Coordinates of C-alpha atoms and ligand atoms in Angstrom, one line a residue:
M1 CA -12.4 12.2 -19.9
T2 CA -13.2 15.2 -17.8
D3 CA -10.4 17.1 -16.0
D4 CA -11.4 15.7 -12.7
Q5 CA -10.5 12.2 -13.8
W6 CA -6.8 13.2 -14.4
F7 CA -5.7 10.5 -12.1
R8 CA -6.5 7.9 -14.8
E9 CA -3.4 9.0 -16.7
A10 CA -1.3 9.4 -13.6
V11 CA 1.3 7.2 -11.9
V12 CA 1.9 7.5 -8.2
Y13 CA 5.2 6.9 -6.4
Q14 CA 5.1 6.0 -2.8
I15 CA 7.8 7.2 -0.5
Y16 CA 8.4 5.7 2.9
P17 CA 10.2 8.7 4.4
R18 CA 12.1 6.8 7.1
S19 CA 13.9 4.8 4.5
F20 CA 14.1 7.1 1.5
Q21 CA 16.9 9.7 2.0
D22 CA 18.6 11.0 5.2
S23 CA 19.9 14.5 5.0
D24 CA 21.3 15.0 8.5
G25 CA 23.2 11.8 9.4
D26 CA 20.8 10.6 12.1
G27 CA 20.2 7.4 10.1
I28 CA 16.5 8.2 9.5
G29 CA 15.2 9.6 6.2
D30 CA 13.7 13.1 6.3
V31 CA 11.8 15.7 4.2
P32 CA 14.9 17.7 3.1
G33 CA 16.2 14.3 1.9
I34 CA 13.1 13.9 -0.2
I35 CA 13.5 17.4 -1.6
S36 CA 17.0 16.5 -2.7
R37 CA 15.7 13.6 -4.7
L38 CA 12.9 15.3 -6.6
D39 CA 14.9 15.5 -9.8
Y40 CA 15.2 11.7 -9.7
L41 CA 11.5 11.4 -9.4
Q42 CA 11.0 13.9 -12.2
Q43 CA 13.3 11.9 -14.4
L44 CA 11.3 8.7 -13.7
G45 CA 8.3 10.7 -14.8
V46 CA 5.8 10.1 -12.0
D47 CA 2.9 12.5 -11.5
V48 CA 2.1 12.1 -7.8
V49 CA 4.1 11.3 -4.7
W50 CA 2.4 9.7 -1.7
L51 CA 4.3 10.1 1.6
S52 CA 3.8 7.6 4.3
P53 CA 3.2 9.5 7.6
I54 CA 5.7 12.2 8.7
Y55 CA 3.5 13.7 11.5
T56 CA 4.6 13.9 15.2
S57 CA 4.6 10.4 16.5
P58 CA 6.2 8.1 19.1
Q59 CA 7.0 5.8 16.1
D60 CA 5.5 2.7 17.7
D61 CA 4.3 1.8 14.2
N62 CA 6.7 4.0 12.2
G63 CA 4.4 7.0 12.2
Y64 CA 1.1 5.2 11.7
D65 CA 0.6 6.2 15.3
I66 CA 0.1 9.9 15.2
A67 CA 0.3 12.2 18.2
D68 CA -0.2 15.5 16.3
Y69 CA -1.9 15.6 12.9
Q70 CA -0.9 19.2 12.3
D71 CA 2.8 19.1 12.9
I72 CA 5.8 17.2 11.6
D73 CA 7.9 14.8 13.6
P74 CA 11.3 16.5 14.3
T75 CA 13.0 13.4 12.9
F76 CA 11.5 14.2 9.5
G77 CA 11.8 18.0 9.6
T78 CA 9.4 20.9 10.0
L79 CA 6.2 22.2 8.5
A80 CA 8.4 24.7 6.7
D81 CA 10.2 21.8 5.1
V82 CA 6.9 20.3 4.0
D83 CA 5.8 23.7 2.4
E84 CA 9.2 23.7 0.6
L85 CA 8.6 20.1 -0.6
V86 CA 5.2 20.9 -1.9
A87 CA 6.5 24.0 -3.7
Q88 CA 9.4 22.2 -5.2
A89 CA 7.3 19.2 -6.3
H90 CA 4.7 21.5 -7.8
A91 CA 7.4 23.3 -9.7
R92 CA 8.3 20.0 -11.3
G93 CA 4.7 19.1 -12.1
I94 CA 4.5 16.5 -9.2
R95 CA 1.5 16.5 -6.8
I96 CA 1.9 15.5 -3.1
V97 CA -0.5 13.2 -1.4
M98 CA -0.3 12.7 2.4
D99 CA -1.2 9.7 4.4
L100 CA -4.3 10.1 6.5
V101 CA -4.4 7.8 9.5
V102 CA -7.7 8.4 11.3
N103 CA -9.0 5.0 12.2
H104 CA -6.8 5.4 15.2
T105 CA -4.4 7.9 16.8
S106 CA -1.4 7.4 19.0
D107 CA -2.1 6.9 22.7
E108 CA 0.1 9.9 23.1
H109 CA -2.3 12.1 21.1
P110 CA -3.8 14.8 23.4
W111 CA -7.3 13.5 22.4
F112 CA -6.5 10.1 23.9
V113 CA -4.6 11.5 26.8
E114 CA -7.8 13.4 27.7
S115 CA -10.0 10.6 26.9
R116 CA -8.3 8.2 29.2
S117 CA -7.9 10.7 32.1
S118 CA -11.4 9.9 33.5
K119 CA -14.7 8.2 32.7
D120 CA -16.5 11.6 32.6
N121 CA -13.9 13.5 30.5
P122 CA -15.7 15.1 27.5
K123 CA -13.5 13.2 25.2
R124 CA -14.1 9.8 26.8
D125 CA -16.5 8.9 24.0
W126 CA -13.9 9.8 21.3
Y127 CA -12.5 6.3 21.6
W128 CA -14.0 2.8 22.2
W129 CA -14.1 2.3 26.0
R130 CA -15.8 -0.8 27.4
T131 CA -16.0 -2.6 30.8
A132 CA -14.8 -6.1 31.3
R133 CA -16.9 -9.0 29.9
D134 CA -19.9 -9.9 32.0
G135 CA -19.0 -12.2 34.8
H136 CA -15.3 -11.3 34.6
T137 CA -13.0 -9.0 36.6
A138 CA -11.0 -6.5 34.6
G139 CA -7.5 -7.7 34.1
E140 CA -8.1 -11.4 34.3
E141 CA -7.6 -13.6 31.3
G142 CA -10.5 -13.6 28.9
A143 CA -12.0 -10.5 30.5
E144 CA -11.6 -8.4 27.3
P145 CA -14.9 -6.9 26.1
T146 CA -14.7 -9.0 22.9
N147 CA -12.5 -11.8 21.7
W148 CA -11.1 -9.8 18.7
E149 CA -7.5 -10.4 17.7
S150 CA -5.4 -7.4 17.0
F151 CA -3.6 -7.2 13.6
F152 CA -0.4 -7.1 15.5
S153 CA -1.1 -10.3 17.5
G154 CA -2.8 -10.7 20.9
P155 CA -6.1 -9.2 22.0
A156 CA -7.4 -6.0 20.4
W157 CA -8.2 -4.6 23.9
E158 CA -6.0 -3.0 26.5
L159 CA -6.9 -2.4 30.1
D160 CA -6.5 1.1 31.4
E161 CA -5.6 0.5 35.1
A162 CA -6.6 4.0 36.2
T163 CA -10.2 3.8 35.1
G164 CA -10.6 0.0 35.1
E165 CA -12.0 0.0 31.5
Y166 CA -10.6 -1.4 28.3
Y167 CA -10.0 0.5 25.1
L168 CA -10.1 -0.9 21.6
H169 CA -6.9 -1.0 19.4
L170 CA -7.2 -3.0 16.2
F171 CA -3.5 -2.4 15.7
S172 CA -0.9 -1.9 18.4
R173 CA -1.9 -0.9 22.0
K174 CA -0.4 2.4 21.2
Q175 CA -2.9 2.9 18.4
P176 CA -6.4 3.3 20.1
D177 CA -9.3 3.3 17.6
L178 CA -11.2 6.6 17.3
N179 CA -15.0 6.4 17.7
W180 CA -16.4 7.6 14.5
E181 CA -19.9 7.3 15.9
N182 CA -19.2 10.6 17.7
P183 CA -19.8 13.6 15.4
E184 CA -17.2 15.6 17.2
V185 CA -14.6 13.2 16.2
R186 CA -15.6 13.3 12.6
E187 CA -15.7 17.1 12.5
A188 CA -12.2 17.3 14.2
V189 CA -10.8 15.0 11.5
Y190 CA -12.5 17.0 8.6
A191 CA -11.1 20.3 10.0
M192 CA -7.6 18.8 10.1
M193 CA -8.0 17.6 6.5
R194 CA -9.1 21.0 5.3
W195 CA -6.2 22.6 7.1
W196 CA -3.8 20.3 5.1
L197 CA -5.5 21.0 1.8
D198 CA -5.4 24.7 2.4
R199 CA -1.7 24.3 2.9
G200 CA -1.4 23.1 -0.7
I201 CA -1.3 19.3 -0.6
D202 CA -3.1 17.4 -3.3
G203 CA -5.0 14.6 -1.6
F204 CA -4.9 11.7 0.8
R205 CA -4.1 8.1 0.9
M206 CA -6.5 6.9 3.7
D207 CA -5.1 4.3 6.0
V208 CA -7.5 1.4 6.7
I209 CA -10.4 3.7 6.0
N210 CA -12.9 0.9 5.7
M211 CA -12.5 0.1 9.4
I212 CA -13.8 3.4 10.8
S213 CA -17.4 2.2 11.0
K214 CA -17.9 -0.6 13.6
V215 CA -21.0 -2.6 14.6
T216 CA -21.6 -0.7 17.8
S217 CA -22.7 -3.7 19.8
L218 CA -19.2 -5.1 19.2
P219 CA -20.2 -8.8 18.8
D220 CA -17.6 -11.6 19.4
G221 CA -15.9 -13.0 16.3
K222 CA -15.5 -16.6 15.2
P223 CA -12.7 -18.3 17.2
L224 CA -9.4 -18.6 15.3
A225 CA -8.1 -22.0 14.5
A226 CA -4.6 -21.3 15.9
T227 CA -5.6 -19.3 18.9
P228 CA -9.3 -20.2 19.8
Q229 CA -9.3 -17.9 22.8
L230 CA -9.2 -15.1 20.2
G231 CA -11.7 -14.4 17.4
D232 CA -11.9 -12.8 14.0
G233 CA -13.6 -9.4 14.5
T234 CA -13.3 -8.3 10.9
P235 CA -17.0 -9.0 9.9
H236 CA -17.9 -6.4 12.6
F237 CA -15.6 -3.6 11.5
L238 CA -14.6 -4.0 7.8
N239 CA -16.9 -2.1 5.5
G240 CA -19.2 -1.5 8.6
P241 CA -22.8 -0.3 8.6
R242 CA -22.1 3.5 8.3
I243 CA -18.9 3.4 6.2
H244 CA -20.5 4.9 3.0
E245 CA -22.3 7.5 5.0
F246 CA -19.0 8.6 6.7
L247 CA -17.1 8.7 3.4
Q248 CA -19.8 10.8 1.7
E249 CA -20.0 13.1 4.7
M250 CA -16.2 13.5 4.6
H251 CA -16.3 14.2 0.9
A252 CA -18.9 16.9 1.3
A253 CA -17.1 18.4 4.3
V254 CA -13.6 18.4 2.9
F255 CA -13.4 18.0 -0.9
E256 CA -16.6 19.4 -2.3
G257 CA -16.3 22.7 -4.1
R258 CA -12.5 22.9 -4.1
A259 CA -11.1 24.4 -7.3
E260 CA -8.5 21.5 -7.7
K261 CA -9.6 18.0 -8.2
L262 CA -7.7 16.2 -5.4
L263 CA -6.7 12.5 -5.2
T264 CA -8.3 10.2 -2.7
V265 CA -7.4 6.5 -2.3
G266 CA -8.8 4.4 0.4
E267 CA -6.7 1.6 1.8
M268 CA -9.3 -1.2 2.4
P269 CA -8.3 -4.6 3.6
G270 CA -11.0 -7.2 2.9
V271 CA -12.8 -5.0 0.4
T272 CA -14.7 -6.9 -2.2
V273 CA -15.4 -5.9 -5.8
E274 CA -19.0 -5.3 -5.0
D275 CA -18.0 -2.9 -2.2
A276 CA -15.4 -1.3 -4.4
I277 CA -17.9 -0.4 -7.1
L278 CA -19.8 1.6 -4.4
Y279 CA -16.7 3.2 -3.0
T280 CA -15.3 4.4 -6.3
D281 CA -18.4 5.3 -8.3
P282 CA -17.8 9.0 -9.0
E283 CA -21.5 9.7 -8.7
R284 CA -21.4 8.6 -5.1
R285 CA -18.6 11.0 -4.0
E286 CA -16.7 8.7 -1.7
V287 CA -13.1 8.0 -2.9
D288 CA -11.4 7.9 -6.4
M289 CA -10.0 4.4 -5.9
V290 CA -9.3 1.8 -3.3
F291 CA -6.3 -0.4 -2.4
Q292 CA -7.8 -3.9 -2.4
F293 CA -5.8 -6.8 -0.9
E294 CA -7.1 -9.9 -2.8
H295 CA -4.0 -10.3 -5.1
V296 CA -1.6 -9.9 -2.2
G297 CA -3.4 -12.5 -0.2
L298 CA -3.3 -15.4 -2.7
D299 CA 0.0 -16.7 -1.5
I300 CA -1.0 -16.5 2.1
G301 CA -2.4 -19.6 3.9
A302 CA -4.2 -20.1 7.2
H303 CA -2.4 -17.2 8.8
K304 CA -0.4 -14.2 7.6
W305 CA 3.0 -16.0 8.1
D306 CA 2.1 -19.1 6.1
R307 CA 3.3 -18.2 2.6
S308 CA 3.7 -20.1 -0.6
R309 CA 4.4 -19.2 -4.2
V310 CA 1.3 -17.8 -5.9
D311 CA -0.3 -19.8 -8.7
L312 CA -0.3 -17.5 -11.7
R313 CA -3.7 -18.7 -12.7
D314 CA -5.1 -17.4 -9.4
L315 CA -3.3 -14.1 -9.8
K316 CA -4.8 -13.6 -13.3
A317 CA -8.2 -14.6 -12.2
S318 CA -8.2 -12.2 -9.3
L319 CA -6.8 -9.1 -11.1
G320 CA -8.9 -9.9 -14.1
R321 CA -12.1 -10.0 -12.0
W322 CA -11.2 -6.6 -10.6
Q323 CA -10.6 -5.3 -14.1
D324 CA -14.0 -6.5 -15.2
A325 CA -15.9 -5.4 -12.2
L326 CA -14.7 -1.8 -12.4
A327 CA -14.8 -1.5 -16.1
E328 CA -18.0 0.5 -16.4
V329 CA -18.2 2.3 -13.0
G330 CA -15.4 3.1 -10.6
W331 CA -11.6 2.8 -10.9
N332 CA -8.8 0.5 -9.9
S333 CA -5.6 1.1 -8.2
L334 CA -2.7 -1.1 -9.2
Y335 CA 0.1 -2.2 -7.0
W336 CA 2.5 -5.1 -6.3
N337 CA 4.4 -3.4 -3.5
N338 CA 4.1 -1.0 -0.6
H339 CA 5.7 -0.5 2.8
D340 CA 3.7 -3.5 4.2
Q341 CA 4.5 -6.0 1.5
P342 CA 7.5 -8.1 0.7
R343 CA 9.4 -7.0 -2.4
A344 CA 7.6 -7.9 -5.7
V345 CA 10.6 -9.2 -7.6
S346 CA 11.3 -11.7 -4.8
R347 CA 7.7 -12.7 -4.5
F348 CA 6.1 -12.7 -8.0
G349 CA 9.3 -12.6 -10.1
S350 CA 12.7 -14.1 -9.6
D351 CA 15.5 -12.4 -7.6
A352 CA 18.0 -15.0 -8.9
P353 CA 20.9 -13.0 -10.4
E354 CA 20.2 -14.1 -14.0
H355 CA 16.5 -13.3 -13.9
R356 CA 16.1 -10.4 -11.5
V357 CA 16.3 -7.6 -14.1
A358 CA 14.1 -9.2 -16.7
S359 CA 11.5 -10.3 -14.1
A360 CA 11.4 -6.9 -12.4
K361 CA 10.8 -5.3 -15.8
L362 CA 8.1 -7.9 -16.6
L363 CA 6.3 -7.1 -13.4
G364 CA 6.3 -3.4 -14.2
T365 CA 5.1 -4.0 -17.7
V366 CA 2.2 -6.3 -16.6
L367 CA 1.0 -4.1 -13.8
H368 CA 1.2 -0.7 -15.6
L369 CA -0.6 -2.1 -18.6
H370 CA -3.7 -2.9 -16.6
R371 CA -6.6 -0.4 -16.4
G372 CA -6.2 1.6 -13.3
T373 CA -3.8 4.0 -11.6
P374 CA -0.4 2.3 -11.0
Y375 CA 1.6 2.8 -7.8
V376 CA 5.4 2.4 -7.7
Y377 CA 6.9 1.8 -4.3
Q378 CA 10.4 3.3 -3.7
G379 CA 13.1 0.9 -5.0
E380 CA 10.6 -1.1 -7.1
E381 CA 11.9 0.8 -10.1
L382 CA 15.4 -0.6 -9.3
G383 CA 14.2 -4.1 -8.8
M384 CA 15.1 -4.0 -5.1
T385 CA 14.8 -7.4 -3.5
N386 CA 13.8 -8.9 -0.1
V387 CA 16.6 -8.6 2.5
P388 CA 18.6 -11.6 3.6
F389 CA 17.8 -11.2 7.4
A390 CA 20.1 -13.3 9.5
S391 CA 18.6 -13.4 12.9
A392 CA 15.5 -12.4 15.0
D393 CA 17.3 -9.1 16.0
D394 CA 17.3 -7.9 12.4
F395 CA 13.5 -7.6 12.4
L396 CA 12.3 -4.2 13.7
D397 CA 8.7 -3.9 12.6
I398 CA 6.1 -4.2 15.4
E399 CA 4.1 -6.8 13.5
S400 CA 7.2 -9.0 13.0
V401 CA 8.6 -8.4 16.5
N402 CA 5.2 -9.3 18.1
Y403 CA 4.8 -12.4 16.0
Y404 CA 8.3 -13.6 16.9
R405 CA 7.8 -13.0 20.6
L406 CA 4.4 -14.8 20.7
A407 CA 5.3 -17.7 18.3
S408 CA 8.7 -18.5 19.9
G409 CA 7.2 -18.0 23.4
A410 CA 4.6 -20.6 22.6
G411 CA 7.4 -23.0 21.8
G412 CA 7.4 -22.7 18.0
D413 CA 10.5 -23.8 16.0
V414 CA 12.7 -20.7 15.7
E415 CA 14.2 -21.6 12.3
S416 CA 10.7 -21.9 10.8
I417 CA 9.6 -18.7 12.4
L418 CA 12.6 -16.9 10.9
A419 CA 11.9 -18.5 7.5
N420 CA 8.3 -17.2 7.7
L421 CA 9.6 -13.7 8.6
R422 CA 12.1 -13.6 5.8
L423 CA 9.3 -14.2 3.3
G424 CA 6.6 -12.1 4.9
S425 CA 8.0 -9.4 7.1
R426 CA 7.2 -5.8 6.3
D427 CA 10.9 -5.1 7.1
N428 CA 11.7 -6.4 3.6
A429 CA 10.1 -3.2 2.1
R430 CA 11.6 -0.9 4.6
S431 CA 15.4 -1.3 4.2
P432 CA 17.1 1.9 3.0
M433 CA 16.6 3.0 -0.5
Q434 CA 19.7 2.1 -2.5
W435 CA 21.0 5.2 -4.1
D436 CA 24.6 4.4 -5.0
D437 CA 27.5 2.0 -4.1
S438 CA 28.9 4.2 -1.3
A439 CA 28.6 3.2 2.4
H440 CA 24.9 2.5 3.4
A441 CA 23.9 2.8 -0.2
G442 CA 24.2 6.6 0.0
F443 CA 21.1 6.6 2.2
T444 CA 22.8 8.1 5.2
T445 CA 26.2 9.3 6.4
G446 CA 25.3 7.9 9.9
T447 CA 24.1 4.5 11.0
P448 CA 20.9 3.5 9.1
W449 CA 17.9 2.6 11.4
S450 CA 17.2 -0.5 9.4
R451 CA 19.6 -2.9 7.8
T452 CA 20.8 -2.0 4.3
N453 CA 20.4 -4.8 1.8
P454 CA 24.0 -6.0 1.1
N455 CA 23.2 -6.2 -2.7
Y456 CA 23.3 -2.3 -2.9
Q457 CA 26.7 -2.3 -4.6
E458 CA 25.0 -3.9 -7.7
I459 CA 21.4 -2.7 -7.3
N460 CA 21.4 1.1 -6.9
A461 CA 19.9 4.2 -8.5
A462 CA 23.1 5.7 -9.7
A463 CA 24.0 2.5 -11.6
A464 CA 20.4 2.2 -12.9
V465 CA 20.2 5.7 -14.2
A466 CA 23.5 5.4 -16.0
D467 CA 22.4 2.2 -17.7
D468 CA 19.8 2.7 -20.5
D469 CA 18.9 -1.0 -20.2
S470 CA 18.1 -0.9 -16.5
V471 CA 14.9 -1.6 -14.6
F472 CA 14.7 2.1 -13.9
H473 CA 14.7 3.1 -17.6
H474 CA 12.1 0.4 -18.3
Y475 CA 9.8 1.8 -15.6
R476 CA 10.5 5.3 -17.0
R477 CA 9.3 4.0 -20.5
V478 CA 6.3 2.3 -19.1
I479 CA 5.3 5.4 -17.2
E480 CA 5.8 7.5 -20.3
L481 CA 3.6 5.1 -22.4
R482 CA 0.7 5.8 -20.0
H483 CA 1.0 9.5 -20.8
T484 CA 1.3 9.0 -24.6
E485 CA -0.8 5.9 -25.5
P486 CA -4.4 6.5 -24.6
A487 CA -5.3 2.8 -24.8
I488 CA -3.3 2.3 -21.6
A489 CA -5.2 4.7 -19.5
H490 CA -8.6 4.3 -21.1
G491 CA -8.8 1.0 -23.1
D492 CA -11.0 -1.9 -22.4
F493 CA -9.2 -4.9 -20.8
H494 CA -9.6 -8.5 -22.0
L495 CA -7.7 -11.4 -20.3
L496 CA -6.5 -14.2 -22.6
A497 CA -5.5 -17.8 -21.8
P498 CA -6.7 -17.6 -18.2
D499 CA -5.8 -21.2 -17.5
H500 CA -2.3 -21.2 -18.7
E501 CA 0.2 -21.7 -15.9
T502 CA 3.0 -19.3 -16.9
L503 CA 1.6 -16.9 -19.6
Y504 CA 0.0 -13.6 -18.5
A505 CA -1.7 -12.2 -21.7
F506 CA -4.3 -9.6 -22.2
T507 CA -5.4 -7.0 -24.7
R508 CA -6.3 -3.3 -24.3
S509 CA -8.6 -1.7 -26.9
H510 CA -9.4 1.9 -27.4
E511 CA -10.7 3.9 -30.4
G512 CA -9.5 1.4 -33.0
V513 CA -6.1 0.8 -31.4
D514 CA -5.4 -2.7 -29.9
L515 CA -2.5 -3.5 -27.6
L516 CA -1.5 -7.0 -26.7
V517 CA 0.6 -7.7 -23.6
L518 CA 2.4 -11.1 -23.5
A519 CA 4.4 -12.0 -20.4
N520 CA 6.3 -15.2 -19.5
F521 CA 6.2 -15.8 -15.8
S522 CA 8.8 -18.5 -15.8
S523 CA 12.5 -19.2 -16.2
G524 CA 12.0 -21.4 -19.3
D525 CA 11.0 -20.6 -22.9
L526 CA 7.3 -20.3 -23.7
D527 CA 6.1 -21.3 -27.2
L528 CA 3.1 -19.1 -27.9
A529 CA 1.8 -21.8 -30.4
G530 CA 2.5 -24.5 -27.9
P531 CA 0.2 -26.9 -25.9
G532 CA -2.5 -25.4 -23.7
L533 CA -2.8 -22.3 -25.8
E534 CA -5.0 -23.5 -28.7
G535 CA -8.3 -21.7 -28.7
T536 CA -7.3 -19.4 -25.8
L537 CA -4.6 -17.3 -27.5
D538 CA -5.5 -16.1 -31.0
L539 CA -2.4 -14.4 -32.5
D540 CA -3.9 -13.9 -35.9
G541 CA -3.1 -10.4 -37.1
W542 CA -0.4 -9.9 -34.4
E543 CA 2.5 -11.4 -36.5
S544 CA 3.2 -8.0 -38.0
A545 CA 2.3 -5.8 -35.0
T546 CA 4.7 -3.1 -33.7
L547 CA 6.7 -3.8 -30.6
L548 CA 5.9 -0.8 -28.3
L549 CA 8.1 -2.0 -25.6
G550 CA 9.9 -5.2 -24.6
N551 CA 12.2 -6.1 -21.8
L552 CA 14.7 -8.3 -23.6
G553 CA 15.3 -6.2 -26.8
E554 CA 13.8 -6.9 -30.2
P555 CA 12.4 -10.4 -30.5
T556 CA 12.9 -12.3 -33.9
A557 CA 9.1 -11.8 -34.5
P558 CA 6.4 -10.1 -32.4
T559 CA 4.8 -13.5 -31.7
A560 CA 8.1 -15.5 -31.4
T561 CA 8.6 -17.8 -28.5
L562 CA 8.9 -15.8 -25.2
R563 CA 12.3 -16.1 -23.5
P564 CA 12.5 -16.5 -19.7
W565 CA 10.7 -13.7 -18.0
E566 CA 10.2 -11.9 -21.3
A567 CA 7.3 -9.4 -21.6
R568 CA 6.2 -7.6 -24.8
I569 CA 3.7 -4.8 -25.5
L570 CA 2.5 -5.1 -29.1
K571 CA 0.3 -2.5 -30.9
R572 CA -1.8 -2.7 -34.0
Ligands
TEU1 O1 -2.0 -1.3 7.1 C1 -3.3 -2.0 7.1 C2 -3.3 -3.4 7.3 O2 -4.3 -4.0 7.3 C3 -2.0 -4.0 7.8 O3 -2.3 -4.8 8.8 C4 -1.4 -4.8 6.7 O4 -2.4 -5.6 6.1 C5 -0.4 -5.6 7.2 O5 0.7 -4.8 7.6 C6 0.2 -6.6 6.3 O6 1.0 -7.4 6.9 C7 -2.0 0.1 7.3 C8 -0.6 0.6 7.1 O7 -0.3 0.5 5.7 C9 0.3 -0.1 8.0 O8 1.6 0.3 7.8 C10 -0.1 0.2 9.4 O9 0.7 -0.5 10.3 C11 -1.6 -0.1 9.7 O10 -2.4 0.4 8.7 C12 -2.0 0.6 10.9 O11 -2.0 2.0 10.7

């Protein structure tokens, strides 16, 4: 491994600043709050912290709508606070990665304010402006330039009354899409990125970066089953025609020639393994790794709000395919959770009181033992669960709010809409970090902006740090193993028993060392010599292996029956 591949041995921790730690009692987390928790992160042992956006923003999408890329929103602190955070993190050996949101800006960004001011403004072409559809008058139903649906419900076009044209917004109407076809836009973005790197940050997580190149003729998409007046535009803007060119140009303009090897991870909904090989091949100089969405889409049906329990065989097949595809060239990122996903223990494990701790540890074990760079989302290391939201008013996220408004307005059954939201809402991930058993879980002395999960008296960091057998200490051990056991970062991956319904098993092999991971995704016992495993799980030679780490203490034998939600890492 060359030095510039350091991220292969690294673990990244994602902070959602709004919900992490408040320092001034306004109920919203902030940068000084993060600084006050760096010792906790150091104890956990993570190498990198990725911060969700803290830039100046009207907060229509909690900071993913940026009005000034080169300043910090007063809610979160100041540039001086960020400098202090970077210095204090570096002093602890932790790198800081910022979120880069450049598919779109806020509609309050000066670029957009100028752009919308008149049709002949020099920045008009910095965004996607189009006239009404042929034969239609601007403003009437169906007059949008294309039939694309926005990710946050409704059409992806908004009429600007003043100039009579529509602008494109793949997300909220307060998030107009930048026109990357315009070289001035690209250079302005690169200059801003260089400015941050010169300030000392260590890389970028790039928001929906595979959406920046669009098919410029903007064709209509296939009509959607539920709302046929709208269409699926994704084939025309995911991994678009110039995406590789843009990323290579960005690499050359921003990262090339810097003394430090920085971290770049592209968030890429709809990315395929074939695309990912191209994006992450180090020779191509695009990004180090991508966030793919396949494994977090397996439990989703016809639309985002139609969810079921994932079939473990599908999960293994999907993650296994990504492992195989990026084995020789490129690199994987590994995650169960982030600020957009429901809590992993509620989704893939069990948040029932008797299984929560074991299944949270199992999920950490399985994920971190794959080949790739693991990401821990704040609170995952405590086994934080989904939130028992009571009513529609509890949901604050724009995606959830819009869905509720449209679905209930269309006469949908309110109870089933709420049930969908409880399972799928992004608000599940955004409840305050649970630090201790004091009021509001120690997150704020004021009123938290989002509901605190009532289970904080039991599930909190203070209790977890004090208990050597907690989810926290299990995560700490798994993270440490990545740093000390080269087979975890570098070994080959081989999936076992792919067709078994509850066993997740694989080996990792590196320079004569073999690891075997065995995990029981069920609330019952799992006999490793039992039916369905003949011929697909060969345990010869593993009976006397060493237990590197387990989640339920020492088993009677390395290959003994797995107890409910038991996970073992064996070495020989
Ligand atoms: O999310 C990208 C994205 O595609 C989301 O629509 C995501 O799939 C969805 O939230 C799942 O329900 C990124 C950010 O992570 C997200 O927080 C932002 O809202 C979005 O981009 C727009 O910037």
